[in-house]
Amino acid sequence: MIDCGSRTPFLALVYPSGTCAVVAVTQLLQAGDHAILFDSVYHGTRTYLSICSDLERINVSFVDLRDHHQLEKHIRDNTKMVWIETPSNPTMKMIDIAAVAAILKKYPDIFLAVDNTFMTPYCQNPLLLGADIAMHSLTKYMNGHTDVLMGAIATSNDTLYEKLQVVQA
Ligand SMILES: Cc1ncc(COP(=O)(O)O)c(C=O)c1O
């Protein structure tokens, strides 16, 4: 647990790669669930979620969430996750995390996951902007040289943390 003084404490889990962290978050979904992804996410994330769509029967919508007003048009009764990446790899498209989180406050069953790989927690902390999960490929800027392969997930949501611990075990 990371001590953030008066702020909500964050819980973190580490993984053998960023891709493993992506897969772990996806394991929070069940067959029949719907996920909304930013349409410019890292191609590995897009490919994996597309495979989930076929094999795990997860329904996935890819939406240009640079205009966050588009989000609610795509929310369904079975939507469980919104996944964004800002800035995105490699297109450097940006999303207003706080605006997306504010919309999702109305939908307590939907969690917001942010791939924060490009900004690192040094420059941007999605949890402080209202996200439920901040995911990182530590292989990239956090490490600096791609000589270490590693991923991480941070959350301030106890329920998601407990589920992620089960998935990790
Ligand atoms: C934004 C983003 N997320 C996830 C990943 C996957 O991370 P890893 O290479 O550590 O598996 C990458 C890799 O390029 C990335 O750029």
mmCIF file of C-alpha atoms and ligand atoms in Angstrom:
data_model
loop_
_atom_site.group_PDB
_atom_site.id
_atom_site.type_symbol
_atom_site.label_atom_id
_atom_site.label_comp_id
_atom_site.label_asym_id
_atom_site.label_seq_id
_atom_site.Cartn_x
_atom_site.Cartn_y
_atom_site.Cartn_z
ATOM 1 C CA MET A 1 0.000 0.000 0.000
ATOM 2 C CA ILE A 2 1.287 3.471 -0.865
ATOM 3 C CA ASP A 3 0.857 6.144 1.835
ATOM 4 C CA CYS A 4 -0.610 9.252 0.183
ATOM 5 C CA GLY A 5 -0.980 11.318 3.356
ATOM 6 C CA SER A 6 -4.530 12.635 3.580
ATOM 7 C CA ARG A 7 -5.452 11.189 0.174
ATOM 8 C CA THR A 8 -7.041 7.786 -0.417
ATOM 9 C CA PRO A 9 -4.347 5.105 -0.199
ATOM 10 C CA PHE A 10 -3.583 3.253 -3.419
ATOM 11 C CA LEU A 11 -3.137 -0.491 -3.685
ATOM 12 C CA ALA A 12 -0.812 -1.821 -6.360
ATOM 13 C CA LEU A 13 -0.006 -5.116 -8.037
ATOM 14 C CA VAL A 14 2.928 -5.836 -10.352
ATOM 15 C CA TYR A 15 3.075 -8.154 -13.358
ATOM 16 C CA PRO A 16 5.717 -9.690 -15.644
ATOM 17 C CA SER A 17 4.753 -7.223 -18.423
ATOM 18 C CA GLY A 18 2.333 -4.463 -19.281
ATOM 19 C CA THR A 19 0.454 -6.930 -21.440
ATOM 20 C CA CYS A 20 -0.031 -9.212 -18.412
ATOM 21 C CA ALA A 21 -1.526 -6.233 -16.565
ATOM 22 C CA VAL A 22 -3.917 -5.621 -19.498
ATOM 23 C CA VAL A 23 -4.960 -9.281 -19.412
ATOM 24 C CA ALA A 24 -5.469 -9.143 -15.610
ATOM 25 C CA VAL A 25 -7.846 -6.183 -15.872
ATOM 26 C CA THR A 26 -9.750 -7.938 -18.637
ATOM 27 C CA GLN A 27 -10.207 -10.945 -16.340
ATOM 28 C CA LEU A 28 -12.461 -8.754 -14.174
ATOM 29 C CA LEU A 29 -15.073 -9.112 -16.934
ATOM 30 C CA GLN A 30 -17.392 -12.065 -17.418
ATOM 31 C CA ALA A 31 -18.943 -13.606 -20.511
ATOM 32 C CA GLY A 32 -21.789 -11.399 -21.686
ATOM 33 C CA ASP A 33 -20.280 -8.201 -20.267
ATOM 34 C CA HIS A 34 -19.720 -5.163 -22.469
ATOM 35 C CA ALA A 35 -16.601 -2.989 -22.496
ATOM 36 C CA ILE A 36 -16.033 0.398 -24.122
ATOM 37 C CA LEU A 37 -12.488 1.063 -25.323
ATOM 38 C CA PHE A 38 -10.935 4.202 -26.726
ATOM 39 C CA ASP A 39 -10.484 3.430 -30.414
ATOM 40 C CA SER A 40 -6.819 4.505 -30.418
ATOM 41 C CA VAL A 41 -5.460 2.256 -27.656
ATOM 42 C CA TYR A 42 -2.130 0.425 -28.011
ATOM 43 C CA HIS A 43 -2.555 -2.182 -30.743
ATOM 44 C CA GLY A 44 -1.750 -5.065 -28.331
ATOM 45 C CA THR A 45 -4.607 -3.997 -26.053
ATOM 46 C CA ARG A 46 -6.945 -3.683 -29.013
ATOM 47 C CA THR A 47 -5.933 -7.079 -30.366
ATOM 48 C CA TYR A 48 -6.309 -8.789 -26.987
ATOM 49 C CA LEU A 49 -9.752 -7.279 -26.352
ATOM 50 C CA SER A 50 -10.799 -8.305 -29.859
ATOM 51 C CA ILE A 51 -9.708 -11.876 -29.058
ATOM 52 C CA CYS A 52 -11.683 -11.685 -25.792
ATOM 53 C CA SER A 53 -14.630 -10.563 -27.827
ATOM 54 C CA ASP A 54 -14.416 -13.743 -29.914
ATOM 55 C CA LEU A 55 -13.318 -16.299 -27.324
ATOM 56 C CA GLU A 56 -14.604 -15.021 -23.990
ATOM 57 C CA ARG A 57 -17.839 -13.597 -25.351
ATOM 58 C CA ILE A 58 -17.035 -10.112 -24.048
ATOM 59 C CA ASN A 59 -18.780 -7.461 -26.153
ATOM 60 C CA VAL A 60 -16.418 -4.635 -27.060
ATOM 61 C CA SER A 61 -17.133 -1.212 -28.576
ATOM 62 C CA PHE A 62 -14.243 0.933 -29.823
ATOM 63 C CA VAL A 63 -15.216 4.593 -29.505
ATOM 64 C CA ASP A 64 -13.411 7.880 -30.166
ATOM 65 C CA LEU A 65 -13.634 9.214 -26.605
ATOM 66 C CA ARG A 66 -11.678 12.405 -27.311
ATOM 67 C CA ASP A 67 -15.218 13.771 -27.372
ATOM 68 C CA HIS A 68 -16.283 12.415 -23.969
ATOM 69 C CA HIS A 69 -19.914 13.306 -24.746
ATOM 70 C CA GLN A 70 -19.905 10.251 -27.028
ATOM 71 C CA LEU A 71 -19.505 7.931 -24.041
ATOM 72 C CA GLU A 72 -23.080 7.756 -22.777
ATOM 73 C CA LYS A 73 -24.417 6.919 -26.260
ATOM 74 C CA HIS A 74 -22.482 3.634 -26.069
ATOM 75 C CA ILE A 75 -23.261 2.594 -22.487
ATOM 76 C CA ARG A 76 -25.471 -0.500 -22.303
ATOM 77 C CA ASP A 77 -27.136 -2.300 -19.399
ATOM 78 C CA ASN A 78 -24.281 -4.837 -19.428
ATOM 79 C CA THR A 79 -21.397 -2.325 -19.725
ATOM 80 C CA LYS A 80 -18.845 -3.080 -17.003
ATOM 81 C CA MET A 81 -15.618 -1.384 -18.099
ATOM 82 C CA VAL A 82 -14.423 1.752 -19.872
ATOM 83 C CA TRP A 83 -10.762 1.555 -20.911
ATOM 84 C CA ILE A 84 -8.888 4.610 -22.067
ATOM 85 C CA GLU A 85 -5.268 5.422 -22.808
ATOM 86 C CA THR A 86 -4.104 9.029 -22.820
ATOM 87 C CA PRO A 87 -1.992 10.003 -24.575
ATOM 88 C CA SER A 88 -2.394 6.985 -26.813
ATOM 89 C CA ASN A 89 0.377 4.910 -28.357
ATOM 90 C CA PRO A 90 1.398 5.814 -31.024
ATOM 91 C CA THR A 91 -1.114 8.460 -32.118
ATOM 92 C CA MET A 92 -0.766 10.673 -29.003
ATOM 93 C CA LYS A 93 -4.500 11.338 -28.919
ATOM 94 C CA MET A 94 -5.711 12.773 -25.610
ATOM 95 C CA ILE A 95 -8.788 12.159 -23.470
ATOM 96 C CA ASP A 96 -10.079 14.193 -20.523
ATOM 97 C CA ILE A 97 -9.866 11.563 -17.767
ATOM 98 C CA ALA A 98 -11.708 13.686 -15.179
ATOM 99 C CA ALA A 99 -14.594 14.337 -17.605
ATOM 100 C CA VAL A 100 -14.980 10.621 -18.383
ATOM 101 C CA ALA A 101 -14.802 9.766 -14.649
ATOM 102 C CA ALA A 102 -17.449 12.392 -13.878
ATOM 103 C CA ILE A 103 -19.854 10.820 -16.396
ATOM 104 C CA LEU A 104 -19.235 7.349 -14.963
ATOM 105 C CA LYS A 105 -20.145 8.491 -11.424
ATOM 106 C CA LYS A 106 -23.738 7.928 -12.550
ATOM 107 C CA TYR A 107 -22.904 4.290 -13.364
ATOM 108 C CA PRO A 108 -21.547 2.599 -10.212
ATOM 109 C CA ASP A 109 -21.325 -0.822 -11.933
ATOM 110 C CA ILE A 110 -18.847 0.473 -14.537
ATOM 111 C CA PHE A 111 -15.170 0.832 -13.668
ATOM 112 C CA LEU A 112 -12.794 3.192 -15.457
ATOM 113 C CA ALA A 113 -9.348 1.827 -16.308
ATOM 114 C CA VAL A 114 -6.639 4.124 -17.674
ATOM 115 C CA ASP A 115 -3.466 2.943 -19.380
ATOM 116 C CA ASN A 116 -1.084 5.586 -18.056
ATOM 117 C CA THR A 117 2.040 4.143 -19.672
ATOM 118 C CA PHE A 118 2.983 7.209 -21.677
ATOM 119 C CA MET A 119 2.528 9.793 -18.923
ATOM 120 C CA THR A 120 3.819 7.781 -15.922
ATOM 121 C CA PRO A 121 2.520 8.633 -12.411
ATOM 122 C CA TYR A 122 5.129 11.378 -12.305
ATOM 123 C CA CYS A 123 3.156 13.457 -14.840
ATOM 124 C CA GLN A 124 -0.422 12.191 -14.508
ATOM 125 C CA ASN A 125 -2.256 10.263 -11.800
ATOM 126 C CA PRO A 126 -5.543 8.861 -13.176
ATOM 127 C CA LEU A 127 -6.712 7.746 -9.707
ATOM 128 C CA LEU A 128 -6.646 11.339 -8.485
ATOM 129 C CA LEU A 129 -8.684 12.287 -11.578
ATOM 130 C CA GLY A 130 -11.414 9.775 -10.697
ATOM 131 C CA ALA A 131 -10.326 6.567 -12.435
ATOM 132 C CA ASP A 132 -10.714 3.226 -10.640
ATOM 133 C CA ILE A 133 -7.625 1.597 -12.135
ATOM 134 C CA ALA A 134 -4.335 3.014 -13.403
ATOM 135 C CA MET A 135 -2.380 0.528 -15.483
ATOM 136 C CA HIS A 136 1.241 0.855 -16.584
ATOM 137 C CA SER A 137 3.643 -0.871 -18.853
ATOM 138 C CA LEU A 138 6.744 -0.285 -16.723
ATOM 139 C CA THR A 139 8.753 -1.536 -19.685
ATOM 140 C CA LYS A 140 8.470 1.910 -21.250
ATOM 141 C CA TYR A 141 9.177 5.340 -19.723
ATOM 142 C CA MET A 142 9.064 4.190 -16.094
ATOM 143 C CA ASN A 143 12.031 1.974 -16.780
ATOM 144 C CA GLY A 144 13.535 4.128 -19.464
ATOM 145 C CA HIS A 145 15.501 1.598 -21.452
ATOM 146 C CA THR A 146 13.185 -1.373 -22.106
ATOM 147 C CA ASP A 147 15.792 -3.564 -20.403
ATOM 148 C CA VAL A 148 13.158 -4.613 -17.856
ATOM 149 C CA LEU A 149 9.812 -6.117 -18.806
ATOM 150 C CA MET A 150 7.183 -5.287 -16.183
ATOM 151 C CA GLY A 151 3.648 -4.031 -15.652
ATOM 152 C CA ALA A 152 1.638 -2.570 -12.776
ATOM 153 C CA ILE A 153 -1.920 -1.849 -11.740
ATOM 154 C CA ALA A 154 -2.834 0.682 -9.043
ATOM 155 C CA THR A 155 -6.317 1.094 -7.620
ATOM 156 C CA SER A 156 -8.051 2.761 -4.696
ATOM 157 C CA ASN A 157 -11.024 0.396 -5.041
ATOM 158 C CA ASP A 158 -10.843 -2.423 -2.455
ATOM 159 C CA THR A 159 -13.276 -4.661 -4.351
ATOM 160 C CA LEU A 160 -11.365 -4.441 -7.623
ATOM 161 C CA TYR A 161 -8.090 -4.991 -5.744
ATOM 162 C CA GLU A 162 -9.399 -8.174 -4.114
ATOM 163 C CA LYS A 163 -10.593 -9.505 -7.496
ATOM 164 C CA LEU A 164 -7.247 -8.629 -9.091
ATOM 165 C CA GLN A 165 -5.444 -10.483 -6.306
ATOM 166 C CA VAL A 166 -7.526 -13.587 -7.073
ATOM 167 C CA VAL A 167 -6.752 -13.253 -10.800
ATOM 168 C CA GLN A 168 -3.037 -12.820 -10.052
ATOM 169 C CA ALA A 169 -2.946 -15.925 -7.834
HETATM 170 C C1 LIG B 1 0.411 2.041 -23.936
HETATM 171 C C2 LIG B 1 0.936 0.642 -23.800
HETATM 172 N N1 LIG B 1 0.280 -0.217 -23.019
HETATM 173 C C3 LIG B 1 0.691 -1.484 -22.862
HETATM 174 C C4 LIG B 1 1.827 -1.953 -23.510
HETATM 175 C C5 LIG B 1 2.281 -3.374 -23.315
HETATM 176 O O1 LIG B 1 3.380 -3.378 -22.437
HETATM 177 P P1 LIG B 1 4.522 -4.475 -22.411
HETATM 178 O O2 LIG B 1 5.385 -4.266 -23.631
HETATM 179 O O3 LIG B 1 5.270 -4.223 -21.125
HETATM 180 O O4 LIG B 1 3.875 -5.833 -22.430
HETATM 181 C C6 LIG B 1 2.545 -1.081 -24.330
HETATM 182 C C7 LIG B 1 3.722 -1.531 -25.053
HETATM 183 O O5 LIG B 1 4.217 -0.889 -25.964
HETATM 184 C C8 LIG B 1 2.101 0.254 -24.468
HETATM 185 O O6 LIG B 1 2.745 1.147 -25.239
#
